[in-house]
Short mmCIF file of C-alpha atoms in Angstrom, two decimals:
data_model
loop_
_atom_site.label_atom_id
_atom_site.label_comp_id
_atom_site.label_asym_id
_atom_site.label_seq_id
_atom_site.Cartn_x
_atom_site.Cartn_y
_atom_site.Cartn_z
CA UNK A 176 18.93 -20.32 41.79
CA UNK A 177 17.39 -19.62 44.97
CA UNK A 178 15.74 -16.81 46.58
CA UNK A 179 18.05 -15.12 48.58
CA UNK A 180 20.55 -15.70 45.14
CA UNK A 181 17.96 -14.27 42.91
CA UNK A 182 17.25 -11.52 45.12
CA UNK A 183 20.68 -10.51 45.64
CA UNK A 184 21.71 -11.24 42.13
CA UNK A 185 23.47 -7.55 40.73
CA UNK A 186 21.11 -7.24 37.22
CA UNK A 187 17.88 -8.31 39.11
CA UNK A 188 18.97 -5.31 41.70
CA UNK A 189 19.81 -2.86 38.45
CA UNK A 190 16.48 -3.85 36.74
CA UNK A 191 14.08 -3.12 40.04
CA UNK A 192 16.06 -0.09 40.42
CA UNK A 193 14.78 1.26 36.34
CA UNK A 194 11.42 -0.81 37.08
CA UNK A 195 11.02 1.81 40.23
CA UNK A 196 12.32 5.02 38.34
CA UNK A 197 9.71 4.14 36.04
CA UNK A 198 7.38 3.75 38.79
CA UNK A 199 8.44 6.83 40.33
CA UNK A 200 7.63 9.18 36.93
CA UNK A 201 4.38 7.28 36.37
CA UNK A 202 3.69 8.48 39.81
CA UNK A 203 4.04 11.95 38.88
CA UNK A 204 2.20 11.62 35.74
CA UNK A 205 -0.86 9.75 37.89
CA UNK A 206 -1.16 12.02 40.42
CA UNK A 207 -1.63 15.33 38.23
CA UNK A 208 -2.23 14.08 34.74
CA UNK A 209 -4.75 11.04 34.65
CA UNK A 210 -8.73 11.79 34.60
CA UNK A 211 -9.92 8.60 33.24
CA UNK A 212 -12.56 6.45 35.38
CA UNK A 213 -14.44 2.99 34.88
CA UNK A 214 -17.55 0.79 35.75
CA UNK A 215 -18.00 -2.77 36.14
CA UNK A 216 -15.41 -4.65 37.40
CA UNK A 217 -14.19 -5.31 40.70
CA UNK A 218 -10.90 -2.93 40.06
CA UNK A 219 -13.49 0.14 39.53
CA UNK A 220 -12.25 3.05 41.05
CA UNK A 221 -8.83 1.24 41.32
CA UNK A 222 -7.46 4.73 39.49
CA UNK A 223 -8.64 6.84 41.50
CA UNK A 224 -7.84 4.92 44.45
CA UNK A 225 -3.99 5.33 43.88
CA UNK A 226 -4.39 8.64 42.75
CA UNK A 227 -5.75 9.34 46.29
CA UNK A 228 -3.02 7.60 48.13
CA UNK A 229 -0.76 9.31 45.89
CA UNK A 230 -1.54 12.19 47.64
CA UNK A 231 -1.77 10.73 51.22
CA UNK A 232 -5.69 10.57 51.25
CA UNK A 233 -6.21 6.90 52.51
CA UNK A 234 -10.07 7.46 53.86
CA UNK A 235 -10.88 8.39 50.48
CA UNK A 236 -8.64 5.56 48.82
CA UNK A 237 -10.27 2.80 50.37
CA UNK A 238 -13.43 4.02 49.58
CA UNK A 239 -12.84 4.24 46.01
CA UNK A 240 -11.67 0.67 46.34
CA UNK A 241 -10.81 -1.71 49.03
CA UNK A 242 -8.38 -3.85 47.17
CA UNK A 243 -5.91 -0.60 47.65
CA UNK A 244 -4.81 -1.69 50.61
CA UNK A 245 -2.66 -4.29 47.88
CA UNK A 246 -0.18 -0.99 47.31
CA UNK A 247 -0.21 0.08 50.63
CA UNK A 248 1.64 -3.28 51.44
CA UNK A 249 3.30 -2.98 48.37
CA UNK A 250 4.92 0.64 48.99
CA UNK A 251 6.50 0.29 52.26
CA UNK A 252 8.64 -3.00 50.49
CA UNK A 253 9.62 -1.23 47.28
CA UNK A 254 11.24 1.91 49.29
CA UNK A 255 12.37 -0.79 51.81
CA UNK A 256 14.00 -2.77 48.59
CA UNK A 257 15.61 0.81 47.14
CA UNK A 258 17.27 1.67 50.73
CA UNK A 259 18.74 -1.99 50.90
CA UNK A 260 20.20 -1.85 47.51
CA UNK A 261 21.60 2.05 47.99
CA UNK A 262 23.10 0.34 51.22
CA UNK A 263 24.96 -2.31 49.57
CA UNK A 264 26.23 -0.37 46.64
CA UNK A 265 27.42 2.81 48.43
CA UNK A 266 28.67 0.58 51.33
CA UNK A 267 27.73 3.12 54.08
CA UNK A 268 29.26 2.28 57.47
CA UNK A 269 26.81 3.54 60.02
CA UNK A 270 24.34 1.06 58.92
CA UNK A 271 24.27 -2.10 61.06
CA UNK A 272 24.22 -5.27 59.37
CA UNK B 279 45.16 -18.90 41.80
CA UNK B 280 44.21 -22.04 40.90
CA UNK B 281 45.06 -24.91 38.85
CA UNK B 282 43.32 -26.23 35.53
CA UNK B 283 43.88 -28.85 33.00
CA UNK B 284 45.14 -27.45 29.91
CA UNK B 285 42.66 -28.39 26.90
CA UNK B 286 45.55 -29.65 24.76
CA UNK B 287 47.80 -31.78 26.80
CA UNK B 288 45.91 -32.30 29.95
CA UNK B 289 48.50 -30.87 32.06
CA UNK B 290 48.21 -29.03 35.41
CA UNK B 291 48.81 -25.22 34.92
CA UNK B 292 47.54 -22.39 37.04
CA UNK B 293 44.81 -20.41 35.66
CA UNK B 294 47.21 -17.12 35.52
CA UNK B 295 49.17 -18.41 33.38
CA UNK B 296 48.80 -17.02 29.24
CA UNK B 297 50.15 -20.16 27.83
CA UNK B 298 50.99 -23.79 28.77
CA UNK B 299 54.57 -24.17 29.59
CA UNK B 300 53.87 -27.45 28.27
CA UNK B 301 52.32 -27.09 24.62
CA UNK B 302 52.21 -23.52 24.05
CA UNK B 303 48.13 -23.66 24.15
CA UNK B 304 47.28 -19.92 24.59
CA UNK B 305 44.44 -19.59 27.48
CA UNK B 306 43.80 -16.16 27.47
CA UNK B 307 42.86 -15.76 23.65
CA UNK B 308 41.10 -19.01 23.69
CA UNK B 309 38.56 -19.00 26.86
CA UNK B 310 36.14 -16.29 25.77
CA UNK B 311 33.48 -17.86 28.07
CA UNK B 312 34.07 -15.37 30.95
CA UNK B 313 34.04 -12.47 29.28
CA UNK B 314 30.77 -13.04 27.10
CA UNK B 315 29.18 -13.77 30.77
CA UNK B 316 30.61 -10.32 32.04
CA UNK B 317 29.14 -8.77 28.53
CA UNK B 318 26.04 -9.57 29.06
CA UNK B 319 24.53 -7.83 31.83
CA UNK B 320 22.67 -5.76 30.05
CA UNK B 321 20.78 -7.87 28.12
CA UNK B 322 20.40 -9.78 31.41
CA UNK B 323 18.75 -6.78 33.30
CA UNK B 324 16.30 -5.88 30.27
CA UNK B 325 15.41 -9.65 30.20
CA UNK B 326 14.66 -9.66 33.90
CA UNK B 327 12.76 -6.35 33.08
CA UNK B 328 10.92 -8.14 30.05
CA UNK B 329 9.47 -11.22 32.20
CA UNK B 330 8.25 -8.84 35.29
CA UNK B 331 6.56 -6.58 32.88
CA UNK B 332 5.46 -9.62 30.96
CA UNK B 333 3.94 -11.01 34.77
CA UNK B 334 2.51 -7.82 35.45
CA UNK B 335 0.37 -8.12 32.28
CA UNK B 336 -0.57 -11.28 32.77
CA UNK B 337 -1.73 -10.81 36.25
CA UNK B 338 -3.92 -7.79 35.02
CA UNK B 339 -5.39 -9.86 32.09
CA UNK B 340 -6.38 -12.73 34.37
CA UNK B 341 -8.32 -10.49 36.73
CA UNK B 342 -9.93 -8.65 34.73
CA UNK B 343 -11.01 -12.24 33.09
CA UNK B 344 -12.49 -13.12 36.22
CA UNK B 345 -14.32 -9.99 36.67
CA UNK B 346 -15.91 -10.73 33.89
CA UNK B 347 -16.40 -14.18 34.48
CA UNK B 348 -17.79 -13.27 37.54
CA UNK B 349 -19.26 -9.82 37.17
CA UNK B 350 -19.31 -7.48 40.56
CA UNK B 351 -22.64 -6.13 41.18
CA UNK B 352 -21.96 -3.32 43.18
CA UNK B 353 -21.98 0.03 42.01
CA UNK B 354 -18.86 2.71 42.34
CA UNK B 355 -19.37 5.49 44.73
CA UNK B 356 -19.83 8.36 42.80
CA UNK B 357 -17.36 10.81 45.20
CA UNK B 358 -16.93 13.80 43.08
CA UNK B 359 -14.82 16.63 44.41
CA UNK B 360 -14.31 19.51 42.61
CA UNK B 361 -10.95 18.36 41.44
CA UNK B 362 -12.11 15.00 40.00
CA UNK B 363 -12.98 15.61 36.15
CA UNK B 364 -13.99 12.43 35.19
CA UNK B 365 -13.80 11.74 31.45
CA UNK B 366 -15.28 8.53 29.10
CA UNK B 367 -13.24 7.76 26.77
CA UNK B 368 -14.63 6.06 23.70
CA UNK B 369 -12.82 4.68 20.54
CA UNK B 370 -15.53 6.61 17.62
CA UNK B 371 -18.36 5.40 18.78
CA UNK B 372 -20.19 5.12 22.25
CA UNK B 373 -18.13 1.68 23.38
CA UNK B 374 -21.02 -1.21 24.64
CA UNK B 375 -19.69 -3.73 26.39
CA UNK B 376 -19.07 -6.47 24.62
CA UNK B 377 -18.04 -9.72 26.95
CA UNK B 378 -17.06 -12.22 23.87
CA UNK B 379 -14.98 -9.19 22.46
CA UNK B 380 -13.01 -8.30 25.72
CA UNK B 381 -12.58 -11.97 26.25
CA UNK B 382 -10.91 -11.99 22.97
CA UNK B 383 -9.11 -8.88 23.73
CA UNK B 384 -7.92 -10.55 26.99
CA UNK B 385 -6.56 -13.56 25.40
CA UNK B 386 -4.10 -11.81 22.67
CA UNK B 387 -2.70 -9.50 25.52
CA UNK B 388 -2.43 -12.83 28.41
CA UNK B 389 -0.40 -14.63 24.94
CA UNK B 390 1.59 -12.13 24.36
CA UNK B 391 2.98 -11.80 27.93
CA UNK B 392 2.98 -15.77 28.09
CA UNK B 393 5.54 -15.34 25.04
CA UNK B 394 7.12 -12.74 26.82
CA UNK B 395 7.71 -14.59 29.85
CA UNK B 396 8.91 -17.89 28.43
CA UNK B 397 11.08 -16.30 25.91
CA UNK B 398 12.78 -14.18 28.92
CA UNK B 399 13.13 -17.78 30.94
CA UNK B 400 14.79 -19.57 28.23
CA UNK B 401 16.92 -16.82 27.44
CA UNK B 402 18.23 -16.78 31.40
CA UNK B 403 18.64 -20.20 31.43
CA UNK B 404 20.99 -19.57 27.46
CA UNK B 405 18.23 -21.86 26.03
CA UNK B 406 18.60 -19.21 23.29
CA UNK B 407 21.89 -19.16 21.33
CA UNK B 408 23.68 -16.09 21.99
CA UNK B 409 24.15 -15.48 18.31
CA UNK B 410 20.51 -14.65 18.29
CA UNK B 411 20.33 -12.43 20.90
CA UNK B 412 19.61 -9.10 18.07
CA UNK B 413 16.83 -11.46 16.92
CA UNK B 414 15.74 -11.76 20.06
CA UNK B 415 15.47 -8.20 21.43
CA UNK B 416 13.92 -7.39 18.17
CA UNK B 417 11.37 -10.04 19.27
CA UNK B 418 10.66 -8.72 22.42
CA UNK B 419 10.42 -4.69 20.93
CA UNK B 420 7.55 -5.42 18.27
CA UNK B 421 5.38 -7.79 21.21
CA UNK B 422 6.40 -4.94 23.58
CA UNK B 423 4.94 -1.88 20.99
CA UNK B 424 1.69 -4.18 20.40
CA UNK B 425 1.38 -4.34 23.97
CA UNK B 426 1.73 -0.37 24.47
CA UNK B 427 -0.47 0.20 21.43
CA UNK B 428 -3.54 -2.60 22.62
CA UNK B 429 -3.20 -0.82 26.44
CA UNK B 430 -3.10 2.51 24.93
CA UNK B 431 -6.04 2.17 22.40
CA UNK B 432 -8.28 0.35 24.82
CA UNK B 433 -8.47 3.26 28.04
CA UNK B 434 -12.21 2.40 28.87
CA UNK B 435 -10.76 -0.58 30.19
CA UNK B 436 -9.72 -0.27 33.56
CA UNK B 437 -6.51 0.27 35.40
CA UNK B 438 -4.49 3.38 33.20
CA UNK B 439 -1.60 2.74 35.41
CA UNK B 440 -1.07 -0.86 34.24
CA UNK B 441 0.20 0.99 30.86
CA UNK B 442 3.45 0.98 33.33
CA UNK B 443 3.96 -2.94 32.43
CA UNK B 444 4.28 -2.57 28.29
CA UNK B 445 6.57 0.34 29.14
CA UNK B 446 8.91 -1.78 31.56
CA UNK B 447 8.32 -4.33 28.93
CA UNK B 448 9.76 -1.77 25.89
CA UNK B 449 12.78 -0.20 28.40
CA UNK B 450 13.58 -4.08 28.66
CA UNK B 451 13.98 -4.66 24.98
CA UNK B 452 16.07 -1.74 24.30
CA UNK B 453 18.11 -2.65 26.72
CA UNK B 454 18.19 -6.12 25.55
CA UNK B 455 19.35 -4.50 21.96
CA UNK B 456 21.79 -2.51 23.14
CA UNK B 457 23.40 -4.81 25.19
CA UNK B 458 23.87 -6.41 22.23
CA UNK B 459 25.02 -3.94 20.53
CA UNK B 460 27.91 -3.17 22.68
CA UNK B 461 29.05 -6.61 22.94
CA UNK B 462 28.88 -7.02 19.05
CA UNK B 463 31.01 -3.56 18.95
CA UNK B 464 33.53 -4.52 22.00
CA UNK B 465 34.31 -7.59 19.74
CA UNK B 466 35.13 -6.15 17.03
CA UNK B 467 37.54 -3.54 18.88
CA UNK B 468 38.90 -6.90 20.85
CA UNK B 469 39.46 -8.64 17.32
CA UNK B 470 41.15 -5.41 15.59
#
């Protein structure tokens, strides 16, 4: 199958769409819930790294861990991903093609 | 329209049509094909669902190998603000780290999601008989549960939010099961 396929392919579009809810509510618990921290491994501080970009605090994020920079890349694509999807199913007409 | 060969006397009929003019063959009742591929979608998405959450564990395993392998000798910044409670958490005992046993621990969790993974591709590409598609979802809860349990017991280790993976993993099966469910039930209704 190939990419543009795959990527367009309706169940891989319905199971990113759950993958993201789930994404979404783990964000919620993360930012207000987690207090759990660890030592010795290059992804120290990766926790509280996210939990500081959760919340829009990037000076602090990347100095928890520099490897955060990973979900900043990361963040911008998934919302970009959602609004392409919502565009194709709800078929709305004053977005350009 | 188009036109097909009918299975019983090779003649040209359009697909359309309920029966050959020709023989009497019945197509509708007796090409089932397309409608098991519409029935499975479900089971399709929670597949899909299995083998990314399968990847993510995987990934997270074989960098956390490395940083063992290759241990970081910096320290962590110790920025506390007053809203940062930071809590160790400890199975009984205070934990010491133990390379050999996190290795170990590494290795069942990177074989599961290998398992994972290749059991989701061969079910994509219907490697896996269809018939055993109950077996297989039940297959991909219990390895999705041990996953949840061996993330969840485990917290010193790093990365909480990686607990997300086993969970996509677990939606996936259930999907996967009642997919399978409803396409075992729709039969039945089709065959009454």
């Amino acid at each position: 199958m190939k990419l543009k396929q795959l990527i367009n392919d309706k169940d891989f579009e319905n199971a990113r769409l759950i993958i993201y809810l789930i994404l979404f509510i783990s964000y919620i618990y993360f930012a207000y819930f987690s207090h759990f921290q660890c030592s010795g491994c290059p992804l120290c501080g990766m926790t509280r790294a996210v939990k500081s970009l959760l919340i829009l605090d990037f000076k602090s994020a990347f100095e928890f861990n520099k490897m955060v920079w990973i979900f900043c890349i990361t963040i911008p694509i998934i919302i970009l991903d959602i609004v392409v999807i919502l565009k194709r199913r709800c078929k709305k007409v004053w977005f350009k093609e | 329209m188009a036109l097909i060969k009918c299975k019983e006397c090779g003649k040209e009929i359009s697909d359309q049509a309920e029966s050959c003019p020709n023989c009497g063959y019945r197509l509708k009742e007796n090409n089932p094909q397309k409608v098991i591929i519409e029935k499975t979608n479900t089971c399709r998405t929670g597949t899909i669902m299995c083998i990314v959450g399968g990847a993510l564990i995987l990934g997270f395993a074989l960098i956390v190998a490395l940083a063992f392998i290759f241990p970081n000798t910096t320290t962590p910044k110790e920025n506390t603000t007053e809203s940062d409670i930071t809590i160790n958490v400890t199975i009984g005992e205070e934990v010491e780290t133990d390379t050999q046993a996190v290795i170990n621990y590494l290795i069942l969790i990177g074989t599961i999601s290998i398992t994972i993974i290749v059991l989701g591709a061969l079910y994509l590409k219907n490697k896996i008989n269809r018939k055993y598609t109950s077996l297989y979802g039940i297959v991909m809860l219990i390895l999705s549960i041990i996953l949840s349990a061996m993330m969840t017991v485990t917290l010193n280790c790093c990365l909480l939010f990686l607990f997300i993976a086993p969970i996509i993993c677990f939606v996936g099966s259930i999907m996967i099961i009642s997919g399978n469910i409803k396409e075992k039930s729709n039969e039945i209704k089709t065959t009454n």
